[in-house]
Amino acid sequence: MPTSPEAILERSDSLRREIGGDFRDRMVGALYESAQQVASRSVRETGKRKWDFDQRVDRLVTSRSLGLPIMLLLLALVFWITILGANVPSQMLANALFTVEAAAAGWFDSLGVPLWITGLLWHGMFRGLAWVVSVMLPPMAIFFPVFTILEDLGYLPRVAFNLDWLFRRAGAHGKQALTMAMGFGCNAAGVTSTRIIDSPRERLLAILTNNFVPCNGRFPTLIMLAVIFVAASFPPAVASVAAAGAVVCVVVLGIGFTLAVSWALSRSVLSGEASAFTLELPPYRRPSVLRILYTSLIDRTVFVLGRAMLTAAPAGAVIWILANVTYGERSLASLAIGWLDPLGAAIGLDGVILLAYVIAIPANEIVVPTMLMCYLGGSMMIDVATYDEIRVVLIDQHGWTLLTAVNLMLFSLLHNPCATTILTIWKETRSPRWTTLGALMPLAFAFATCFATAQAVRLLP
């Protein structure tokens, strides 16, 4: 019998190789089997036993063949409800806020306030806030309650169960599926939710890869591209369904990047053995309306929106300065676009798109209005009312192609986190190294993927 620490560790390693990697699963299975045997000896049943409601549902939602398709269908349904329900309130909110802006700017003009102060405060900072609020608030007010219903119902643990084997093969933790799902609403909230993972290594994996899930701020760009380039090819009756399907395809691609990057990190800078966990599926329960409203609207929507507003106001000021301050006969925005054009062309985009993403580091919601401002030569962010008008600007006037749309979808999915998420990574890790990696690694993937796609398409006859 070994007695020294070295001998005990050597014996432990040899036994681990003998018992195989599924030892914990077999041990937990044996415990439940023993518990079932004790229950069968202690409990007397009358009549023929039938499957209860939970077991009947779980046989479908956790089955090997139907579990993942059902999950994707529910995800598509959530996106469809969000896309269909957010358009009208977003437009109404934007109109109301821009009316306030016009009235306030007119009041400043009547008081004789210098034009640059009026422009910076109202056409810059306030308009940036107005865009973020009108774009973020309605989708979040729909997405988070629907998502919380699934959480309160007891479905999210089934998602973790369905995806556990994928994350385990990638060297990550099964609970990362839950943190990834939170990233759909906000990547900063997804990073914070990684606290449910006990292992520091696997928690860091979840933090560094959460950005590959498109957050609420990236949906406006993805939805715009899906409507203009995908839904326009379908009859109006199914156009919204086609758009939702296109967004789901982008989400599935993001999940693929999450697993691939987790696999690569777990075998390099974050190498180690994946820890197992026993997931006991809770019973399905009736959702609590009050809890759903408080959790989704107060804890999530208001909290995330507040942090986005703090970063959107400075971004709006930067946009206004770039559009209105000139060097020679050209605005700073025009000069920056000229510098970025060669890099944008190499990856199938252009300088306007890259400048929009540089300015939108504080808040992804302002990408589309910034692009439209630069394309139309405006002095402030521009509200183009309909997708048909956007189609004219992008395709007819500035020559966007399907390659531009595909690469912009890829870039929107993979680019660097917003400032709020980067700050959250720093707060959760307190490490300059991991914060820098979390900010720059997705950007490197975005440029590499878009460059490879653009060059492959250009080589085609």
PDB file of C-alpha atoms in Angstrom, residues 67-290:
ATOM      1  CA  GLY A  67     -33.431  18.065 -27.577  1.00  0.00           C
ATOM      2  CA  LEU A  68     -31.256  20.353 -29.717  1.00  0.00           C
ATOM      3  CA  PRO A  69     -33.875  20.969 -32.471  1.00  0.00           C
ATOM      4  CA  ILE A  70     -36.469  21.946 -29.839  1.00  0.00           C
ATOM      5  CA  MET A  71     -33.926  24.285 -28.247  1.00  0.00           C
ATOM      6  CA  LEU A  72     -33.234  25.973 -31.607  1.00  0.00           C
ATOM      7  CA  LEU A  73     -36.959  26.290 -32.345  1.00  0.00           C
ATOM      8  CA  LEU A  74     -37.570  27.960 -28.980  1.00  0.00           C
ATOM      9  CA  LEU A  75     -34.611  30.270 -29.604  1.00  0.00           C
ATOM     10  CA  ALA A  76     -36.031  31.179 -33.017  1.00  0.00           C
ATOM     11  CA  LEU A  77     -39.424  31.824 -31.409  1.00  0.00           C
ATOM     12  CA  VAL A  78     -37.850  34.174 -28.842  1.00  0.00           C
ATOM     13  CA  PHE A  79     -36.055  36.079 -31.609  1.00  0.00           C
ATOM     14  CA  TRP A  80     -39.194  36.212 -33.748  1.00  0.00           C
ATOM     15  CA  ILE A  81     -41.252  37.626 -30.874  1.00  0.00           C
ATOM     16  CA  THR A  82     -38.508  40.154 -30.140  1.00  0.00           C
ATOM     17  CA  ILE A  83     -38.104  41.212 -33.788  1.00  0.00           C
ATOM     18  CA  LEU A  84     -41.837  41.430 -34.423  1.00  0.00           C
ATOM     19  CA  GLY A  85     -42.687  43.152 -31.166  1.00  0.00           C
ATOM     20  CA  ALA A  86     -39.860  45.683 -30.864  1.00  0.00           C
ATOM     21  CA  ASN A  87     -40.127  47.533 -34.187  1.00  0.00           C
ATOM     22  CA  VAL A  88     -43.154  49.721 -33.467  1.00  0.00           C
ATOM     23  CA  PRO A  89     -42.283  50.735 -29.863  1.00  0.00           C
ATOM     24  CA  SER A  90     -38.674  51.423 -30.927  1.00  0.00           C
ATOM     25  CA  GLN A  91     -39.861  53.810 -33.636  1.00  0.00           C
ATOM     26  CA  MET A  92     -42.363  55.493 -31.295  1.00  0.00           C
ATOM     27  CA  LEU A  93     -39.726  55.933 -28.589  1.00  0.00           C
ATOM     28  CA  ALA A  94     -37.200  57.291 -31.097  1.00  0.00           C
ATOM     29  CA  ASN A  95     -39.735  59.794 -32.456  1.00  0.00           C
ATOM     30  CA  ALA A  96     -40.569  60.995 -28.933  1.00  0.00           C
ATOM     31  CA  LEU A  97     -36.926  61.393 -27.910  1.00  0.00           C
ATOM     32  CA  PHE A  98     -35.956  63.148 -31.141  1.00  0.00           C
ATOM     33  CA  THR A  99     -38.896  65.523 -30.642  1.00  0.00           C
ATOM     34  CA  VAL A 100     -37.478  66.368 -27.210  1.00  0.00           C
ATOM     35  CA  GLU A 101     -34.078  66.911 -28.833  1.00  0.00           C
ATOM     36  CA  ALA A 102     -35.480  69.278 -31.460  1.00  0.00           C
ATOM     37  CA  ALA A 103     -37.428  71.262 -28.858  1.00  0.00           C
ATOM     38  CA  ALA A 104     -34.438  71.528 -26.517  1.00  0.00           C
ATOM     39  CA  ALA A 105     -32.076  72.530 -29.321  1.00  0.00           C
ATOM     40  CA  GLY A 106     -34.576  75.178 -30.452  1.00  0.00           C
ATOM     41  CA  TRP A 107     -34.814  76.499 -26.893  1.00  0.00           C
ATOM     42  CA  PHE A 108     -31.015  76.745 -26.685  1.00  0.00           C
ATOM     43  CA  ASP A 109     -30.962  78.639 -29.999  1.00  0.00           C
ATOM     44  CA  SER A 110     -33.587  81.105 -28.727  1.00  0.00           C
ATOM     45  CA  LEU A 111     -31.395  81.775 -25.692  1.00  0.00           C
ATOM     46  CA  GLY A 112     -28.416  82.551 -27.896  1.00  0.00           C
ATOM     47  CA  VAL A 113     -26.347  79.571 -26.755  1.00  0.00           C
ATOM     48  CA  PRO A 114     -23.364  78.985 -29.098  1.00  0.00           C
ATOM     49  CA  LEU A 115     -24.089  76.504 -31.859  1.00  0.00           C
ATOM     50  CA  TRP A 116     -21.230  74.195 -30.901  1.00  0.00           C
ATOM     51  CA  ILE A 117     -22.602  73.798 -27.375  1.00  0.00           C
ATOM     52  CA  THR A 118     -26.093  73.045 -28.683  1.00  0.00           C
ATOM     53  CA  GLY A 119     -24.689  70.596 -31.210  1.00  0.00           C
ATOM     54  CA  LEU A 120     -22.415  68.817 -28.750  1.00  0.00           C
ATOM     55  CA  LEU A 121     -25.026  68.487 -25.993  1.00  0.00           C
ATOM     56  CA  TRP A 122     -28.220  67.823 -27.945  1.00  0.00           C
ATOM     57  CA  HIS A 123     -27.261  66.632 -31.441  1.00  0.00           C
ATOM     58  CA  GLY A 124     -24.303  64.679 -30.075  1.00  0.00           C
ATOM     59  CA  MET A 125     -24.647  63.399 -26.511  1.00  0.00           C
ATOM     60  CA  PHE A 126     -28.442  63.409 -26.213  1.00  0.00           C
ATOM     61  CA  ARG A 127     -28.975  61.916 -29.681  1.00  0.00           C
ATOM     62  CA  GLY A 128     -26.513  59.159 -28.826  1.00  0.00           C
ATOM     63  CA  LEU A 129     -28.496  58.439 -25.665  1.00  0.00           C
ATOM     64  CA  ALA A 130     -31.766  58.584 -27.613  1.00  0.00           C
ATOM     65  CA  TRP A 131     -30.530  56.021 -30.116  1.00  0.00           C
ATOM     66  CA  VAL A 132     -29.320  53.625 -27.430  1.00  0.00           C
ATOM     67  CA  VAL A 133     -32.535  53.900 -25.405  1.00  0.00           C
ATOM     68  CA  SER A 134     -34.864  53.555 -28.402  1.00  0.00           C
ATOM     69  CA  VAL A 135     -32.886  50.652 -29.870  1.00  0.00           C
ATOM     70  CA  MET A 136     -32.146  48.757 -26.637  1.00  0.00           C
ATOM     71  CA  LEU A 137     -35.145  49.293 -24.385  1.00  0.00           C
ATOM     72  CA  PRO A 138     -38.005  47.716 -26.430  1.00  0.00           C
ATOM     73  CA  PRO A 139     -36.070  44.562 -27.428  1.00  0.00           C
ATOM     74  CA  MET A 140     -34.763  44.072 -23.891  1.00  0.00           C
ATOM     75  CA  ALA A 141     -38.221  44.686 -22.439  1.00  0.00           C
ATOM     76  CA  ILE A 142     -39.416  41.788 -24.634  1.00  0.00           C
ATOM     77  CA  PHE A 143     -36.388  39.485 -24.683  1.00  0.00           C
ATOM     78  CA  PHE A 144     -35.609  39.442 -20.965  1.00  0.00           C
ATOM     79  CA  PRO A 145     -39.181  38.646 -19.782  1.00  0.00           C
ATOM     80  CA  VAL A 146     -39.533  35.849 -22.375  1.00  0.00           C
ATOM     81  CA  PHE A 147     -36.117  34.515 -21.419  1.00  0.00           C
ATOM     82  CA  THR A 148     -36.993  34.766 -17.706  1.00  0.00           C
ATOM     83  CA  ILE A 149     -40.203  32.803 -18.330  1.00  0.00           C
ATOM     84  CA  LEU A 150     -38.106  29.925 -19.702  1.00  0.00           C
ATOM     85  CA  GLU A 151     -35.795  30.273 -16.721  1.00  0.00           C
ATOM     86  CA  ASP A 152     -38.649  30.358 -14.203  1.00  0.00           C
ATOM     87  CA  LEU A 153     -40.404  27.480 -15.951  1.00  0.00           C
ATOM     88  CA  GLY A 154     -37.341  25.282 -15.415  1.00  0.00           C
ATOM     89  CA  TYR A 155     -36.246  24.917 -19.040  1.00  0.00           C
ATOM     90  CA  LEU A 156     -32.754  26.473 -18.817  1.00  0.00           C
ATOM     91  CA  PRO A 157     -31.295  23.540 -16.823  1.00  0.00           C
ATOM     92  CA  ARG A 158     -32.507  21.330 -19.691  1.00  0.00           C
ATOM     93  CA  VAL A 159     -30.498  23.540 -22.076  1.00  0.00           C
ATOM     94  CA  ALA A 160     -27.405  22.961 -19.939  1.00  0.00           C
ATOM     95  CA  PHE A 161     -28.166  19.232 -19.965  1.00  0.00           C
ATOM     96  CA  ASN A 162     -28.463  19.167 -23.776  1.00  0.00           C
ATOM     97  CA  LEU A 163     -25.233  21.104 -24.321  1.00  0.00           C
ATOM     98  CA  ASP A 164     -23.181  19.607 -21.490  1.00  0.00           C
ATOM     99  CA  TRP A 165     -21.548  16.938 -23.667  1.00  0.00           C
ATOM    100  CA  LEU A 166     -20.483  19.544 -26.233  1.00  0.00           C
ATOM    101  CA  PHE A 167     -18.879  21.828 -23.661  1.00  0.00           C
ATOM    102  CA  ARG A 168     -17.273  18.869 -21.903  1.00  0.00           C
ATOM    103  CA  ARG A 169     -15.643  17.792 -25.172  1.00  0.00           C
ATOM    104  CA  ALA A 170     -14.404  21.360 -25.580  1.00  0.00           C
ATOM    105  CA  GLY A 171     -12.794  21.206 -22.127  1.00  0.00           C
ATOM    106  CA  ALA A 172     -15.335  23.616 -20.636  1.00  0.00           C
ATOM    107  CA  HIS A 173     -18.094  23.357 -18.034  1.00  0.00           C
ATOM    108  CA  GLY A 174     -21.692  22.466 -18.847  1.00  0.00           C
ATOM    109  CA  LYS A 175     -22.938  25.510 -16.923  1.00  0.00           C
ATOM    110  CA  GLN A 176     -21.298  27.657 -19.608  1.00  0.00           C
ATOM    111  CA  ALA A 177     -24.437  27.001 -21.655  1.00  0.00           C
ATOM    112  CA  LEU A 178     -26.403  29.071 -19.126  1.00  0.00           C
ATOM    113  CA  THR A 179     -23.897  31.958 -19.125  1.00  0.00           C
ATOM    114  CA  MET A 180     -23.856  31.855 -22.911  1.00  0.00           C
ATOM    115  CA  ALA A 181     -27.655  32.122 -22.971  1.00  0.00           C
ATOM    116  CA  MET A 182     -27.482  35.194 -20.727  1.00  0.00           C
ATOM    117  CA  GLY A 183     -25.155  36.766 -23.282  1.00  0.00           C
ATOM    118  CA  PHE A 184     -28.035  36.968 -25.766  1.00  0.00           C
ATOM    119  CA  GLY A 185     -29.442  39.813 -23.715  1.00  0.00           C
ATOM    120  CA  CYS A 186     -26.122  41.432 -22.788  1.00  0.00           C
ATOM    121  CA  ASN A 187     -22.566  40.108 -22.857  1.00  0.00           C
ATOM    122  CA  ALA A 188     -21.766  42.050 -19.685  1.00  0.00           C
ATOM    123  CA  ALA A 189     -24.602  40.211 -17.912  1.00  0.00           C
ATOM    124  CA  GLY A 190     -23.305  36.945 -19.399  1.00  0.00           C
ATOM    125  CA  VAL A 191     -19.818  37.615 -18.012  1.00  0.00           C
ATOM    126  CA  THR A 192     -21.266  38.385 -14.581  1.00  0.00           C
ATOM    127  CA  SER A 193     -23.351  35.190 -14.631  1.00  0.00           C
ATOM    128  CA  THR A 194     -20.173  33.065 -14.919  1.00  0.00           C
ATOM    129  CA  ARG A 195     -20.020  33.259 -11.119  1.00  0.00           C
ATOM    130  CA  ILE A 196     -22.183  30.118 -11.093  1.00  0.00           C
ATOM    131  CA  ILE A 197     -19.108  28.159 -12.325  1.00  0.00           C
ATOM    132  CA  ASP A 198     -16.933  27.084  -9.379  1.00  0.00           C
ATOM    133  CA  SER A 199     -13.761  26.169 -11.279  1.00  0.00           C
ATOM    134  CA  PRO A 200     -11.605  29.308 -11.867  1.00  0.00           C
ATOM    135  CA  ARG A 201     -10.195  27.868 -15.115  1.00  0.00           C
ATOM    136  CA  GLU A 202     -13.587  27.011 -16.577  1.00  0.00           C
ATOM    137  CA  ARG A 203     -15.082  30.283 -15.375  1.00  0.00           C
ATOM    138  CA  LEU A 204     -12.313  32.120 -17.228  1.00  0.00           C
ATOM    139  CA  LEU A 205     -13.100  30.089 -20.361  1.00  0.00           C
ATOM    140  CA  ALA A 206     -16.739  31.190 -20.123  1.00  0.00           C
ATOM    141  CA  ILE A 207     -15.712  34.839 -19.613  1.00  0.00           C
ATOM    142  CA  LEU A 208     -13.341  34.936 -22.592  1.00  0.00           C
ATOM    143  CA  THR A 209     -15.784  33.279 -25.018  1.00  0.00           C
ATOM    144  CA  ASN A 210     -19.058  34.940 -23.996  1.00  0.00           C
ATOM    145  CA  ASN A 211     -18.564  37.667 -26.607  1.00  0.00           C
ATOM    146  CA  PHE A 212     -19.121  35.141 -29.420  1.00  0.00           C
ATOM    147  CA  VAL A 213     -22.826  35.185 -28.537  1.00  0.00           C
ATOM    148  CA  PRO A 214     -24.479  38.212 -30.197  1.00  0.00           C
ATOM    149  CA  CYS A 215     -25.878  40.531 -27.553  1.00  0.00           C
ATOM    150  CA  ASN A 216     -28.925  42.778 -27.718  1.00  0.00           C
ATOM    151  CA  GLY A 217     -26.806  45.667 -29.016  1.00  0.00           C
ATOM    152  CA  ARG A 218     -25.710  43.688 -32.081  1.00  0.00           C
ATOM    153  CA  PHE A 219     -29.216  42.551 -33.014  1.00  0.00           C
ATOM    154  CA  PRO A 220     -30.130  45.840 -34.813  1.00  0.00           C
ATOM    155  CA  THR A 221     -27.287  45.314 -37.301  1.00  0.00           C
ATOM    156  CA  LEU A 222     -28.016  41.601 -37.726  1.00  0.00           C
ATOM    157  CA  ILE A 223     -31.757  42.201 -38.072  1.00  0.00           C
ATOM    158  CA  MET A 224     -31.203  45.004 -40.606  1.00  0.00           C
ATOM    159  CA  LEU A 225     -29.022  42.744 -42.759  1.00  0.00           C
ATOM    160  CA  ALA A 226     -31.434  39.824 -42.387  1.00  0.00           C
ATOM    161  CA  VAL A 227     -34.391  41.968 -43.466  1.00  0.00           C
ATOM    162  CA  ILE A 228     -32.634  43.694 -46.387  1.00  0.00           C
ATOM    163  CA  PHE A 229     -30.739  40.731 -47.819  1.00  0.00           C
ATOM    164  CA  VAL A 230     -32.768  37.703 -46.649  1.00  0.00           C
ATOM    165  CA  ALA A 231     -36.372  38.628 -45.877  1.00  0.00           C
ATOM    166  CA  ALA A 232     -36.639  40.716 -49.054  1.00  0.00           C
ATOM    167  CA  SER A 233     -36.333  37.477 -51.064  1.00  0.00           C
ATOM    168  CA  PHE A 234     -39.420  35.947 -49.377  1.00  0.00           C
ATOM    169  CA  PRO A 235     -43.158  36.763 -49.508  1.00  0.00           C
ATOM    170  CA  PRO A 236     -44.255  39.322 -46.878  1.00  0.00           C
ATOM    171  CA  ALA A 237     -46.220  36.660 -44.963  1.00  0.00           C
ATOM    172  CA  VAL A 238     -43.044  34.746 -44.059  1.00  0.00           C
ATOM    173  CA  ALA A 239     -40.482  37.562 -44.266  1.00  0.00           C
ATOM    174  CA  SER A 240     -40.191  37.969 -40.484  1.00  0.00           C
ATOM    175  CA  VAL A 241     -39.799  34.194 -40.064  1.00  0.00           C
ATOM    176  CA  ALA A 242     -37.007  34.177 -42.665  1.00  0.00           C
ATOM    177  CA  ALA A 243     -35.273  37.072 -40.906  1.00  0.00           C
ATOM    178  CA  ALA A 244     -35.508  35.286 -37.554  1.00  0.00           C
ATOM    179  CA  GLY A 245     -34.106  32.125 -39.173  1.00  0.00           C
ATOM    180  CA  ALA A 246     -31.132  34.064 -40.554  1.00  0.00           C
ATOM    181  CA  VAL A 247     -30.391  35.506 -37.108  1.00  0.00           C
ATOM    182  CA  VAL A 248     -30.613  32.011 -35.587  1.00  0.00           C
ATOM    183  CA  CYS A 249     -28.052  30.778 -38.144  1.00  0.00           C
ATOM    184  CA  VAL A 250     -25.696  33.541 -37.017  1.00  0.00           C
ATOM    185  CA  VAL A 251     -26.298  32.532 -33.389  1.00  0.00           C
ATOM    186  CA  VAL A 252     -25.520  28.876 -34.187  1.00  0.00           C
ATOM    187  CA  LEU A 253     -22.286  30.003 -35.844  1.00  0.00           C
ATOM    188  CA  GLY A 254     -21.458  31.967 -32.691  1.00  0.00           C
ATOM    189  CA  ILE A 255     -22.051  28.859 -30.578  1.00  0.00           C
ATOM    190  CA  GLY A 256     -19.686  26.991 -32.896  1.00  0.00           C
ATOM    191  CA  PHE A 257     -16.993  29.642 -32.362  1.00  0.00           C
ATOM    192  CA  THR A 258     -17.606  29.463 -28.606  1.00  0.00           C
ATOM    193  CA  LEU A 259     -16.985  25.708 -28.570  1.00  0.00           C
ATOM    194  CA  ALA A 260     -13.998  25.885 -30.940  1.00  0.00           C
ATOM    195  CA  VAL A 261     -12.259  28.687 -29.040  1.00  0.00           C
ATOM    196  CA  SER A 262     -13.020  27.002 -25.699  1.00  0.00           C
ATOM    197  CA  TRP A 263     -11.428  23.824 -27.060  1.00  0.00           C
ATOM    198  CA  ALA A 264      -8.340  25.725 -28.243  1.00  0.00           C
ATOM    199  CA  LEU A 265      -7.909  27.671 -24.984  1.00  0.00           C
ATOM    200  CA  SER A 266      -8.451  24.572 -22.822  1.00  0.00           C
ATOM    201  CA  ARG A 267      -5.569  22.899 -24.641  1.00  0.00           C
ATOM    202  CA  SER A 268      -3.192  25.873 -24.556  1.00  0.00           C
ATOM    203  CA  VAL A 269      -3.139  28.829 -22.151  1.00  0.00           C
ATOM    204  CA  LEU A 270      -5.998  27.414 -20.026  1.00  0.00           C
ATOM    205  CA  SER A 271      -5.124  23.732 -20.150  1.00  0.00           C
ATOM    206  CA  GLY A 272      -6.574  21.460 -17.533  1.00  0.00           C
ATOM    207  CA  GLU A 273      -9.073  18.700 -16.935  1.00  0.00           C
ATOM    208  CA  ALA A 274     -12.743  19.574 -17.336  1.00  0.00           C
ATOM    209  CA  SER A 275     -14.624  19.253 -14.063  1.00  0.00           C
ATOM    210  CA  ALA A 276     -17.868  17.311 -14.066  1.00  0.00           C
ATOM    211  CA  PHE A 277     -21.010  18.345 -12.264  1.00  0.00           C
ATOM    212  CA  THR A 278     -24.169  16.564 -11.316  1.00  0.00           C
ATOM    213  CA  LEU A 279     -27.174  18.354 -12.753  1.00  0.00           C
ATOM    214  CA  GLU A 280     -30.443  17.362 -11.125  1.00  0.00           C
ATOM    215  CA  LEU A 281     -33.227  18.668 -13.319  1.00  0.00           C
ATOM    216  CA  PRO A 282     -35.730  20.651 -11.251  1.00  0.00           C
ATOM    217  CA  PRO A 283     -39.454  20.040 -11.704  1.00  0.00           C
ATOM    218  CA  TYR A 284     -41.354  22.281 -14.059  1.00  0.00           C
ATOM    219  CA  ARG A 285     -43.213  24.984 -12.191  1.00  0.00           C
ATOM    220  CA  ARG A 286     -45.659  27.743 -12.931  1.00  0.00           C
ATOM    221  CA  PRO A 287     -43.784  31.007 -13.585  1.00  0.00           C
ATOM    222  CA  SER A 288     -44.212  33.769 -11.036  1.00  0.00           C
ATOM    223  CA  VAL A 289     -45.396  36.958 -12.735  1.00  0.00           C
ATOM    224  CA  LEU A 290     -44.015  39.305 -10.068  1.00  0.00           C
TER     225      LEU A 290
END
